Short mmCIF file of C-alpha atoms and ligand atoms in Angstrom, two decimals:
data_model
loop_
_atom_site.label_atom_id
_atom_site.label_comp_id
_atom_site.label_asym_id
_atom_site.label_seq_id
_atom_site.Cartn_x
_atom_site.Cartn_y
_atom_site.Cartn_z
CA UNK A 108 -94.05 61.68 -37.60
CA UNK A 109 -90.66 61.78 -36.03
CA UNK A 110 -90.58 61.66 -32.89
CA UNK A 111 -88.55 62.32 -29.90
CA UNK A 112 -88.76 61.77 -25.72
CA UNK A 113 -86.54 63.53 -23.83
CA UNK A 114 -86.42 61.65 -20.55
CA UNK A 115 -86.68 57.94 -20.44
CA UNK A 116 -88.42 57.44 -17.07
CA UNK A 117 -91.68 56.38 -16.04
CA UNK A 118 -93.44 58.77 -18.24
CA UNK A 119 -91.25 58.98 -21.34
CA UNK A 120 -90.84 55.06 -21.68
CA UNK A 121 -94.73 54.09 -21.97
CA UNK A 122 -95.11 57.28 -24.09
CA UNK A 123 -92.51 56.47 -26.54
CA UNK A 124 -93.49 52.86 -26.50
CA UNK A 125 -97.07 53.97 -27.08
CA UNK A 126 -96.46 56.23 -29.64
CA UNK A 127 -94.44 53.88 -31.71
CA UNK A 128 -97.69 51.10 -31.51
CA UNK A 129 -99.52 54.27 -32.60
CA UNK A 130 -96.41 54.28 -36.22
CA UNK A 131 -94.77 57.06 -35.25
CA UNK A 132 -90.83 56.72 -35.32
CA UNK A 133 -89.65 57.34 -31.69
CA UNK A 134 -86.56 58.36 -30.30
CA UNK A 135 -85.99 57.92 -26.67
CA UNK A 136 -82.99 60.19 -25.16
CA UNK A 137 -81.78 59.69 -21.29
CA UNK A 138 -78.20 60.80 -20.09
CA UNK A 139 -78.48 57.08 -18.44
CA UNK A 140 -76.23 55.16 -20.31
CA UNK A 141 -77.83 51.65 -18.75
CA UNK A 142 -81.32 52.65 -19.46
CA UNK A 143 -80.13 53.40 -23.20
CA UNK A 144 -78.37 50.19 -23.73
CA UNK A 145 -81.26 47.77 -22.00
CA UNK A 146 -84.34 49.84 -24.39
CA UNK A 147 -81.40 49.12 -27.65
CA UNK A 148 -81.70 45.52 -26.41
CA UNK A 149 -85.59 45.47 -26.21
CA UNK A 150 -85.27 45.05 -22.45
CA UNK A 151 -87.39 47.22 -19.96
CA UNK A 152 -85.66 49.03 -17.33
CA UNK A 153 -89.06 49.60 -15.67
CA UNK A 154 -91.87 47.33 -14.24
CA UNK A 155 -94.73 48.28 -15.80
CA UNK A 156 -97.52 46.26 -17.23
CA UNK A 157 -97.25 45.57 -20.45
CA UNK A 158 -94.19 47.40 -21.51
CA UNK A 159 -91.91 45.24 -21.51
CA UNK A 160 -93.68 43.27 -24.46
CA UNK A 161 -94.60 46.56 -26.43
CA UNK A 162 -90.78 47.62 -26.06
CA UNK A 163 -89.69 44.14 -27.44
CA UNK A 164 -92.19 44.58 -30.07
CA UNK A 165 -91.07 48.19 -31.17
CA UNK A 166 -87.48 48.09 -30.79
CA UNK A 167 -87.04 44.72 -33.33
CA UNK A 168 -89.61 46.80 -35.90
CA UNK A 169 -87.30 49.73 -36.06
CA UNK A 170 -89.75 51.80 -34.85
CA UNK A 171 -88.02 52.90 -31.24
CA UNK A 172 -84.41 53.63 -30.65
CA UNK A 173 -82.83 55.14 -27.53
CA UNK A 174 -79.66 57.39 -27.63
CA UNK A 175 -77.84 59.89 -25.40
CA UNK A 176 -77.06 61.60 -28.06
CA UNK A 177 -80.10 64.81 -27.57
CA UNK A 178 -78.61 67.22 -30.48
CA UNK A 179 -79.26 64.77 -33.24
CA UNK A 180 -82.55 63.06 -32.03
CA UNK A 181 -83.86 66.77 -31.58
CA UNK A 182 -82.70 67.56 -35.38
CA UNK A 183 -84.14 64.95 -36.99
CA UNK A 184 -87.77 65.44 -34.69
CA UNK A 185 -91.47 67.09 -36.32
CA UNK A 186 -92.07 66.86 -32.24
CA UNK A 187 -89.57 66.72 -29.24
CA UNK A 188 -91.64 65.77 -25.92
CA UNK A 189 -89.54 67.02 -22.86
CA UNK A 190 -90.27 64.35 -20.03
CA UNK A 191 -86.82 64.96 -17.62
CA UNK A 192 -88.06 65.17 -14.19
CA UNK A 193 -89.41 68.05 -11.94
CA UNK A 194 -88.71 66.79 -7.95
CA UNK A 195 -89.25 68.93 -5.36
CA UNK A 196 -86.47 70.71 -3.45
CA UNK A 197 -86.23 70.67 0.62
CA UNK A 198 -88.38 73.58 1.05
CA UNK A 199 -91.40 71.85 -1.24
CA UNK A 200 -90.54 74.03 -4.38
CA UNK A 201 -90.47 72.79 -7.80
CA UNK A 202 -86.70 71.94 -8.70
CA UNK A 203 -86.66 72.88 -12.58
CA UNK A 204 -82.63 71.70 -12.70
CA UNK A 205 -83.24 68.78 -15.60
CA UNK A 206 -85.93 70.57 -17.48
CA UNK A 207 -83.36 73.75 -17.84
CA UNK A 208 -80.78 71.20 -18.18
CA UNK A 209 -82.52 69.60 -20.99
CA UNK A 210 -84.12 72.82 -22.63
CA UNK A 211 -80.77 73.72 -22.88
CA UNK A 212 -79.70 69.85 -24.82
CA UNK A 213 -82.17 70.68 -26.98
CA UNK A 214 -82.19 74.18 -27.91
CA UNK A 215 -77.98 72.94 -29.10
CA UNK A 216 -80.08 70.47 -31.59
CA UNK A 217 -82.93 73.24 -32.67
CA UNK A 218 -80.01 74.61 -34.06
CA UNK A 219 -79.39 72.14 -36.80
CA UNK A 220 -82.78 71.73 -37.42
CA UNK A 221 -83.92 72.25 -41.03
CA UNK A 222 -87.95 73.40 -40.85
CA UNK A 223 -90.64 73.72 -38.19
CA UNK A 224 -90.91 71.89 -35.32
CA UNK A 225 -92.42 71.88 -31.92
CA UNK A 226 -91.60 71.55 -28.50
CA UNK A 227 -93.79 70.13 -26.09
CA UNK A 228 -93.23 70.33 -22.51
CA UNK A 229 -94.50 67.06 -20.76
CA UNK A 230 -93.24 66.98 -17.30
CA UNK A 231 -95.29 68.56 -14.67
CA UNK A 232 -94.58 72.43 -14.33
CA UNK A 233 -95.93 75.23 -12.25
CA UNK A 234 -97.90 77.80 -14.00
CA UNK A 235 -95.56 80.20 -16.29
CA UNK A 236 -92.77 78.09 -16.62
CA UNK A 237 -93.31 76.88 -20.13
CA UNK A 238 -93.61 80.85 -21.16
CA UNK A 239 -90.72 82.63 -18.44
CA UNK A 240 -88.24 79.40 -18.08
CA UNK A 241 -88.06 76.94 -21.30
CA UNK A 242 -88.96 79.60 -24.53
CA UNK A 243 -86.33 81.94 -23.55
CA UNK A 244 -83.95 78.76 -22.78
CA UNK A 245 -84.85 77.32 -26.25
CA UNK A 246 -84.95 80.76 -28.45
CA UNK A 247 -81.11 80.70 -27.12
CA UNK A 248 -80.92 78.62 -30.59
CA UNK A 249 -81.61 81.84 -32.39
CA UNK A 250 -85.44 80.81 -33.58
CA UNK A 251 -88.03 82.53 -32.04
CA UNK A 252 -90.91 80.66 -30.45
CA UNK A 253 -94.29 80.84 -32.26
CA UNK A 254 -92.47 81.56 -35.52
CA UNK A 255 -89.45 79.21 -36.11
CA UNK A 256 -90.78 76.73 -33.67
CA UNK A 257 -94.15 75.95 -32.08
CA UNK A 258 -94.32 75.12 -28.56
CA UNK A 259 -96.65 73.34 -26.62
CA UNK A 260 -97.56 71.87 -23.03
CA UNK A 261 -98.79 68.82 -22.62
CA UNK A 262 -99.32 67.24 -19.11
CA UNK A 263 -99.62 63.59 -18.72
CA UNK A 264 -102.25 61.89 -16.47
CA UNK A 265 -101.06 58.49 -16.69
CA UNK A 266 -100.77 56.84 -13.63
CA UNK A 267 -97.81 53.57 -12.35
CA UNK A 268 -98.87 50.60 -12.73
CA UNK A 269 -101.05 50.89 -15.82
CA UNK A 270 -98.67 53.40 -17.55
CA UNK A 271 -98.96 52.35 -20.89
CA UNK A 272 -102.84 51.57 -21.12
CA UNK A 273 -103.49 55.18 -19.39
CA UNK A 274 -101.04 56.55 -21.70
CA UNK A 275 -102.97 54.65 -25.07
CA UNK A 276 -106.67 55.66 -23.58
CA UNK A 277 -106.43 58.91 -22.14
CA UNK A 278 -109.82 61.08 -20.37
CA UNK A 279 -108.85 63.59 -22.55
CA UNK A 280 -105.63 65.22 -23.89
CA UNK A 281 -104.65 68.23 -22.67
CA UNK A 282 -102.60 70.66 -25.35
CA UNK A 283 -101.63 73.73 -23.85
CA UNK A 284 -100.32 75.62 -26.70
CA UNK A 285 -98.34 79.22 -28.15
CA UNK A 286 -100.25 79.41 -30.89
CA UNK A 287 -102.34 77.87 -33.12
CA UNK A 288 -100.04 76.03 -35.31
CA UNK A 289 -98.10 74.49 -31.84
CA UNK A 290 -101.12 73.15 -31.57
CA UNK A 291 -101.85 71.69 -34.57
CA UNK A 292 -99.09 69.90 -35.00
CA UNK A 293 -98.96 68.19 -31.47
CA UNK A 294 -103.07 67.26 -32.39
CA UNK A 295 -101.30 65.47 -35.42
CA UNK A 296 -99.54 63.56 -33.09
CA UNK A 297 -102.32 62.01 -31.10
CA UNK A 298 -104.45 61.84 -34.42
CA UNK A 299 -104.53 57.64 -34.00
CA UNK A 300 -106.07 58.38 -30.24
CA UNK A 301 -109.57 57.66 -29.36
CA UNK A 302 -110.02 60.73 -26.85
CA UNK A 303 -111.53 64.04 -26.33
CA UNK A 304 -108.76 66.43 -26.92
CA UNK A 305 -109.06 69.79 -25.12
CA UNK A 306 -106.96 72.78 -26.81
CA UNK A 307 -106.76 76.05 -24.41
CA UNK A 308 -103.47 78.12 -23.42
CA UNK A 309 -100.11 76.65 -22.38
CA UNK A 310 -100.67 78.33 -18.39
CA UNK A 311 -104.31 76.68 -18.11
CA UNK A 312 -102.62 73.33 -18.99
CA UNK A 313 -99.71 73.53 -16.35
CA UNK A 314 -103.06 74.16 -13.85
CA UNK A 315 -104.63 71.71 -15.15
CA UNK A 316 -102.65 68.81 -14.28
CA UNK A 317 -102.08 70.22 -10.71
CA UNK A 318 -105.33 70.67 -10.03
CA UNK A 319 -106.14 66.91 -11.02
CA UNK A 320 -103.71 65.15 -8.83
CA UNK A 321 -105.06 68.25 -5.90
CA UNK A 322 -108.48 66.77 -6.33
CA UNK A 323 -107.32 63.15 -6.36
CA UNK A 324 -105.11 63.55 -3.30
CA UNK A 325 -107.85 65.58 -1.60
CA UNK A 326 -110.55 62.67 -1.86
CA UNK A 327 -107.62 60.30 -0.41
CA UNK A 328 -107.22 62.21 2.94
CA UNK A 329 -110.71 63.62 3.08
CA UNK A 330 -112.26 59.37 2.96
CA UNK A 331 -108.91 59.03 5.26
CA UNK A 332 -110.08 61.83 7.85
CA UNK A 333 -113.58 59.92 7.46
CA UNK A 334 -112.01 56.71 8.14
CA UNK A 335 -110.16 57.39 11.22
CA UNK A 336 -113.45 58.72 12.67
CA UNK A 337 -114.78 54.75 11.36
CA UNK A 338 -112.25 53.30 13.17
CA UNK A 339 -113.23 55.38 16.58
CA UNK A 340 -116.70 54.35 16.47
CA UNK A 341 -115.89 50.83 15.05
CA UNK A 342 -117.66 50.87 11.57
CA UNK A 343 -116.21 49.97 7.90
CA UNK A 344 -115.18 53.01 5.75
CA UNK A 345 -115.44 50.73 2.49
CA UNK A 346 -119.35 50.80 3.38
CA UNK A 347 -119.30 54.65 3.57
CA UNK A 348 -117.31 55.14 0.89
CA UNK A 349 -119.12 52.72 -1.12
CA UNK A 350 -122.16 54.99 -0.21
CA UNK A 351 -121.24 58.23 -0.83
CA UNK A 352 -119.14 56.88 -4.15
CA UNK A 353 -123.14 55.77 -5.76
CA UNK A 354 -123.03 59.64 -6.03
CA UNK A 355 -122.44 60.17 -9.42
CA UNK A 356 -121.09 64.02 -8.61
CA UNK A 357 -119.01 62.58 -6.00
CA UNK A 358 -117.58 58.73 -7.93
CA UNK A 359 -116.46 56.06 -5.58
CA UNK A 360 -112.66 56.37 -7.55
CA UNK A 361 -109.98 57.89 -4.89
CA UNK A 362 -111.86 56.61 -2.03
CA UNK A 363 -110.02 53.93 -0.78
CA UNK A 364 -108.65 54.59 2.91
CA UNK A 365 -105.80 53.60 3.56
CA UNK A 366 -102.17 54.20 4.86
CA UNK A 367 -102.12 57.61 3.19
CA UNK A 368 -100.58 58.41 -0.34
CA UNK A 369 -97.08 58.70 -2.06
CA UNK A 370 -95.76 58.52 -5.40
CA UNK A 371 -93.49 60.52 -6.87
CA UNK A 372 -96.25 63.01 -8.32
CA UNK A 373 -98.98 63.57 -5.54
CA UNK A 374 -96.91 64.54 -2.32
CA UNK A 375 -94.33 66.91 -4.72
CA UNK A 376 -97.27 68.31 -6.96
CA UNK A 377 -99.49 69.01 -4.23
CA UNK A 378 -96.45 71.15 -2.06
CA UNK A 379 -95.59 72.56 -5.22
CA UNK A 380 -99.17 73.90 -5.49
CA UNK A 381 -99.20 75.17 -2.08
CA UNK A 382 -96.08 77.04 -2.72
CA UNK A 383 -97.19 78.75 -5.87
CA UNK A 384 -100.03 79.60 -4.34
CA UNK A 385 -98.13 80.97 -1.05
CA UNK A 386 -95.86 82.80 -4.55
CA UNK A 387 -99.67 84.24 -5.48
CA UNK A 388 -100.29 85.32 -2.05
CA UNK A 389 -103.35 82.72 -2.00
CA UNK A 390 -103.42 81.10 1.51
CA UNK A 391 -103.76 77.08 0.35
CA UNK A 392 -106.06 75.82 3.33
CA UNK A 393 -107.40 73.16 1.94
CA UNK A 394 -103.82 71.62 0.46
CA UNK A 395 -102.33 72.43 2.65
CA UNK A 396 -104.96 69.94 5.59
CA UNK A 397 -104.20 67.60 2.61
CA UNK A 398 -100.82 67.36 3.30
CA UNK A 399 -101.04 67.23 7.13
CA UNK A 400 -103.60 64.50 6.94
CA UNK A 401 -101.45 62.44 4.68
CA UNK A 402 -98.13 63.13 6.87
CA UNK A 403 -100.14 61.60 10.14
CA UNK A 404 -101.92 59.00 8.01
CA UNK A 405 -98.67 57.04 6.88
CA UNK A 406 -97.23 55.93 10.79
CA UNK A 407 -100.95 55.35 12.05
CA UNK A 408 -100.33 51.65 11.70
CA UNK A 409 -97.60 52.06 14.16
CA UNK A 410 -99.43 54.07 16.57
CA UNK A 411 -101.64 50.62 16.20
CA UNK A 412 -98.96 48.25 16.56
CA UNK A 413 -98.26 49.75 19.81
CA UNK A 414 -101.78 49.24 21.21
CA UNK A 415 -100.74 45.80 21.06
CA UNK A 416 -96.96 46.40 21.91
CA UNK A 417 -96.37 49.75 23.84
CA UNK A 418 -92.93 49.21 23.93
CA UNK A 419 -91.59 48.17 20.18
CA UNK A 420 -88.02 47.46 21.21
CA UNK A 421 -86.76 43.99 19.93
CA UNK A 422 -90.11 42.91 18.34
CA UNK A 423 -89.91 41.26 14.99
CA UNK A 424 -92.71 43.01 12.49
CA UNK A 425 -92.83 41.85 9.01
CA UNK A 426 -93.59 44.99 5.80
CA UNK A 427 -95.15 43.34 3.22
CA UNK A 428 -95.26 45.86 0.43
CA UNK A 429 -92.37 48.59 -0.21
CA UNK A 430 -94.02 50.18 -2.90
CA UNK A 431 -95.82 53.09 -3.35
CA UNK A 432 -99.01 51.30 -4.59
CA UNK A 433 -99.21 47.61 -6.31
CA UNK A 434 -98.01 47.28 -10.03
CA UNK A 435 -94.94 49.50 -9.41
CA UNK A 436 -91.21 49.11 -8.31
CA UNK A 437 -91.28 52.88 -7.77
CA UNK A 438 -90.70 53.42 -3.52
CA UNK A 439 -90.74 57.13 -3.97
CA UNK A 440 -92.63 59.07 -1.36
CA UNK A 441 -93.68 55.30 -0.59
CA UNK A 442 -95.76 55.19 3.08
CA UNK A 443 -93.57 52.08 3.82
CA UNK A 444 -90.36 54.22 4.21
CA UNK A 445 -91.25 56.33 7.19
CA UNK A 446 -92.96 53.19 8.71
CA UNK A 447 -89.76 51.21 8.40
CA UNK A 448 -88.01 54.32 9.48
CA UNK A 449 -90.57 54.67 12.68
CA UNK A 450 -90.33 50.81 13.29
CA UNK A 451 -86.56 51.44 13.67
CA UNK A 452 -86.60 54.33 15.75
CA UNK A 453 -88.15 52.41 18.24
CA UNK A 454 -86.30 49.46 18.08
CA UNK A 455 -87.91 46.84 16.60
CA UNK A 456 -86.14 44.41 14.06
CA UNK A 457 -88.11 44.32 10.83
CA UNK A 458 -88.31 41.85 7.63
CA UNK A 459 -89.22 43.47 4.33
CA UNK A 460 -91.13 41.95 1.34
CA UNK A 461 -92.07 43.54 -1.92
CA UNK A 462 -92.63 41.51 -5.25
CA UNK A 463 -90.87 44.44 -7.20
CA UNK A 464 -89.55 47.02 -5.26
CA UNK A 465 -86.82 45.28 -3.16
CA UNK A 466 -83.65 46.42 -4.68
CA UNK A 467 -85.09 49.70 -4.93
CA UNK A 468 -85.98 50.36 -1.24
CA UNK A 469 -82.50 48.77 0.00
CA UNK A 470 -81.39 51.82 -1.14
CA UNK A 471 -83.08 53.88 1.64
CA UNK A 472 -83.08 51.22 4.10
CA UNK A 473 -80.14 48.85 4.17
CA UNK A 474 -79.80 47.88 7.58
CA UNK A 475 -83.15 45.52 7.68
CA UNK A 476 -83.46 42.17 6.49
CA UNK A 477 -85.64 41.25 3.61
CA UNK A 478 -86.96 38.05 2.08
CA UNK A 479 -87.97 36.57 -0.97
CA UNK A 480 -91.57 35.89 -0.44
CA UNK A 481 -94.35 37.09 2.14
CA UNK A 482 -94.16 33.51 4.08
CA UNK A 483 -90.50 34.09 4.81
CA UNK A 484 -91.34 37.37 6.16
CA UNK A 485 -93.96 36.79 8.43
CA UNK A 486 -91.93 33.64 10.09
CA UNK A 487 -90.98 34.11 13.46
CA UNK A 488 -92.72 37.70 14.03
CA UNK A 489 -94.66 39.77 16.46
CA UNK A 490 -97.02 41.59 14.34
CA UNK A 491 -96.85 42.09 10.16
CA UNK A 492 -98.08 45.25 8.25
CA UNK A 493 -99.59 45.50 5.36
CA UNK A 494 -98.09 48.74 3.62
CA UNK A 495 -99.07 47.97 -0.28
CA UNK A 496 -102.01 45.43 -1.10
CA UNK A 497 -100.54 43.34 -3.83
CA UNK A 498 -103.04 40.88 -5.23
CA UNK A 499 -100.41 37.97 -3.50
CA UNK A 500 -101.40 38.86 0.21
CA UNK A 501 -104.66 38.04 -0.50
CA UNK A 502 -103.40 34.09 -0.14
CA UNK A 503 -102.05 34.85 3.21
CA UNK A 504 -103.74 32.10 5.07
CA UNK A 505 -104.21 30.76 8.49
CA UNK A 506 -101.35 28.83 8.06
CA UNK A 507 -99.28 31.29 7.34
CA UNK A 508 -99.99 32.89 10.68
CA UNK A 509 -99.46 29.98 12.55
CA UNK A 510 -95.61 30.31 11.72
CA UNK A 511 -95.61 34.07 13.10
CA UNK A 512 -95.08 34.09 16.82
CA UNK A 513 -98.90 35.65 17.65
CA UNK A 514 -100.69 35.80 14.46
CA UNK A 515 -101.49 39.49 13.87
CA UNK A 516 -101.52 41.61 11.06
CA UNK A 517 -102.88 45.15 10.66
CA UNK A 518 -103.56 46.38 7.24
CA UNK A 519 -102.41 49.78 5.77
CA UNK A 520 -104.70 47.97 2.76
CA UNK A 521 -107.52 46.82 2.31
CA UNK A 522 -107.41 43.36 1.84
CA UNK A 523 -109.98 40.04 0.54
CA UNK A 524 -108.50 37.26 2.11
CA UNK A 525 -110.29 34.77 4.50
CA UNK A 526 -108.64 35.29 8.41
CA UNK A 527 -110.31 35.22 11.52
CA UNK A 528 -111.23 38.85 12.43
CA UNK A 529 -109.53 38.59 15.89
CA UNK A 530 -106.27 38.28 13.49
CA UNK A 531 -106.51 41.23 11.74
CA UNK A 532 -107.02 44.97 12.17
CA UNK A 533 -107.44 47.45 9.51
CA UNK A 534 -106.11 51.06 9.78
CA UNK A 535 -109.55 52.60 9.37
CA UNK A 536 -111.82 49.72 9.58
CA UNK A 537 -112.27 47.26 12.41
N1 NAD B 629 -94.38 59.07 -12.76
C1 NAD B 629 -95.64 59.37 -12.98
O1 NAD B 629 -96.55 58.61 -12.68
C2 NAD B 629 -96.00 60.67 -13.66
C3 NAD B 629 -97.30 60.86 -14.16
C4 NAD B 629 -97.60 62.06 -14.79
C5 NAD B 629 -96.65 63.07 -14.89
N2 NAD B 629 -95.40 62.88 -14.38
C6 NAD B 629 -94.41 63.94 -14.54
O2 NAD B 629 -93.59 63.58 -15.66
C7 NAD B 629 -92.24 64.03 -15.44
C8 NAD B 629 -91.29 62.83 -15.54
O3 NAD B 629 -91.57 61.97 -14.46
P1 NAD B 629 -90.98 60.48 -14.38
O4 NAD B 629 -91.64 59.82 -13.23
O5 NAD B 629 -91.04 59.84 -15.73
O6 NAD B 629 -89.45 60.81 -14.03
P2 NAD B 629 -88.23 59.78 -13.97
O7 NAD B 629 -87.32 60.29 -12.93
O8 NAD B 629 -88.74 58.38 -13.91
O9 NAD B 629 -87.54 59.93 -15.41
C9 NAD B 629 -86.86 61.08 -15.83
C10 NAD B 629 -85.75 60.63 -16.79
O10 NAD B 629 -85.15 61.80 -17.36
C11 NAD B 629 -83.76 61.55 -17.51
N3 NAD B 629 -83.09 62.82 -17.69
C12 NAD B 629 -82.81 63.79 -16.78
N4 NAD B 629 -82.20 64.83 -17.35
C13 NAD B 629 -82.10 64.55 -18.67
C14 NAD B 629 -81.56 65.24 -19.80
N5 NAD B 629 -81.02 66.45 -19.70
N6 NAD B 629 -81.62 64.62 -21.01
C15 NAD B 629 -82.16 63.40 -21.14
N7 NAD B 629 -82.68 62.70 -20.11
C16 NAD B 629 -82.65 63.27 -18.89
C17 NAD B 629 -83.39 60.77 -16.27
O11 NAD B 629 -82.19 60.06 -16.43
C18 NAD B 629 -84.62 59.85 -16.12
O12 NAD B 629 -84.44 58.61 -16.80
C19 NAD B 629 -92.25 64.72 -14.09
O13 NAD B 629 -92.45 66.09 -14.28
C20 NAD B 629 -93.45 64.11 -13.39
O14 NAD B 629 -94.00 64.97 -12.42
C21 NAD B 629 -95.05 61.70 -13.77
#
């Protein structure tokens, strides 16, 4: 089939890429000029496992092109996959700016279209606006939705990190759909996939995928709210969790305590739950304690580093991990940014190290100093923090801690490496 992505980010890259492996001719669109030319040249503009091979792979076939140009990629497409993103506004709302913006693109191209087609919304939207926000955007063409033009929604579960392999072996596949024949022709599309594929309507699939990253994000703060009772009476979460994870109702995934979560999909899709729901006059309790938990759970490790140091001002701390999680350059909603930010407030000078996500987070925080490996950062410090657990600082020896000025580090992470335990504190663990 032909193919196009609309929205060459972290979700429309791995999909395109995987749907090419899978012989369908792809199409990626962005209004990024860059990010065009570097996919052209069979160069990544992400780091994500994997991907960058795939993309090499695809692009010299012929099988994947990027363009900016949306009208003609959306004439020539059997299926048009809307990917733009949906961020969240200052007050928590969904912002639904680029996927107006690009319903809009490609309701220009539906225009020139010879034949069926169908339109398949991707990103992450809030129940209803598939039906009340993109159809009447895209019927501006003059084709009415259900009869010129199926439309469908279908949310995306992969995750950063292992994009493309969660994108190529899905749980399940979701296909929210108008009608019947929407449907059918998006099921076409996945017809090379090895995965239970659920068909239902297109508002039970916009729930759907808040729902899962709810439940997800509400097993990280509840183990978190668990663990910061551990750390009061001095036990190990990872035992408890490990515990309550044999469960097979309950699964040990999600259960990792930690520094809290970020991500540019849990903290915006859980607010933008908990303001539909406010919309729905539905008071979100639970979501809402999600949220709060998470907020306090990302500067605990400060509140620790001034056990040791109650006053912060001129002490050199070392952030290893910018991050939002390992695998990832993304920083977005990333716990180390309010740490740094916390860190600064209160005078201390930090050094920054991330394997990936340097150049991004210099963007938020340009005023610290950052180095090129985790040794070079811990030189010369007070304390370090471990904000993402990279496999690398799991070498951090007792070497390494020798060069710091008192060997400390407290761990946002959990981490395997062999320290003496008088070295190292964990946020929710002894
Ligand atoms: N990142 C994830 O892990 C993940 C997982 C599942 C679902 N989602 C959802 O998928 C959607 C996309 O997320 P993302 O992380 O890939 O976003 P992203 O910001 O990485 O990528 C979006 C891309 O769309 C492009 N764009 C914006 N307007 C455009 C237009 N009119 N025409 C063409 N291109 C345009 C941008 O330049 C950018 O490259 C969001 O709704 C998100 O919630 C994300």
């Amino acid at each position: 089939m032909n193919i196009s992505v609309i929205g060459t980010g972290y979700v429309g890259l791995p999909a395109g890429a995987g749907l090419a492996k899978h012989g369908h001719q792809v199409t990626c669109v962005d209004i990024d000029e860059d990010k065009v030319e570097k996919i052209n040249n069979g160069e990544c503009p992400i780091f994500e496992k994997g991907l960058p091979e795939l993309l090499d792979e695809v692009v010299s076939e012929g099988k994947l092109e990027a363009t900016t140009d949306t009208k003609t990629a959306v004439k020539n497409a059997d299926i048009v996959l809307l990917a733009v993103g949906t961020p969240m506004d200052e007050e928590g709302n969904i912002n639904l700016d680029y996927i107006k913006q690009a319903s809009e693109d490609v309701a220009e191209g539906m225009k020139e279209r010879n034949g069926y087609q169908t339109i398949v919304v991707k990103s992450t939207v809030v129940p209803g606006t598939t039906e009340n926000e993109v159809i009447p955007i895209l019927e501006q063409s003059g084709k009415k939705a259900g009869e010129d033009f199926g439309i469908c929604m279908n949310p995306e579960f992969l995750r950063e990190g292992t994009a493309l392999n969660d994108f190529l072996e899905p749980d399940r596949i979701v296909i929210g759909e108008l009608d019947e024949k929407s449907g059918e022709q998006l099921e076409k599309m996945y017809s090379n996939f090895n995965a239970p594929i659920m068909r239902t309507g297109l508002k039970e699939a916009e729930l759907i995928k808040y729902a899962s990253n709810s439940i997800l994000a509400t097993k990280i703060s509840f183990i978190n709210e668990v663990g910061n009772l551990c750390k009061e009476l001095g036990i190990d979460v990872y035992e408890v969790a490990d515990g309550v994870g044999m469960d097979h109702r309950v699964k040990r995934d999600f259960l990792d305590s930690g520094a809290g979560f970020g991500g540019s999909c849990f903290p915006k899709d859980v607010r933008a739950l908990i303001k539909f729901m406010e919309e729905n006059k539905v008071e979100p309790r639970i979501l809402q304690s999600v949220i709060d938990v998470n907020v306090d759970q990302k500067t605990k490790l400060v509140e620790q580093l001034e056990q040791h140091y109650p006053d912060l001002t001129d002490k050199k701390v070392a952030v290893l991990g910018l991050s939002f999680k390992p695998g990832t350059d993304d920083i977005r909603k990333s716990p180390a940014i309010p740490i740094i930010q916390e860190l600064k407030d209160k005078g201390a000078k930090v050094k920054a190290y991330d394997p990936k996500a340097i150049e991004n987070m210099k963007q938020k925080h340009p005023d610290i100093q950052y180095t090129s490996n985790y040794k070079k950062a811990l030189e010369n410090t007070d304390a370090g923090l471990i904000v993402t657990d990279w496999p690398e600082f799991n070498s951090i020896s007792r070497k390494d801690l020798k060069t710091m000025k008192r060997p400390l580090l407290l761990e946002g992470r959990r981490m395997e490496y062999d320290l003496d335990e008088e070295d190292t504190a964990g946020i929710t663990w002894p």
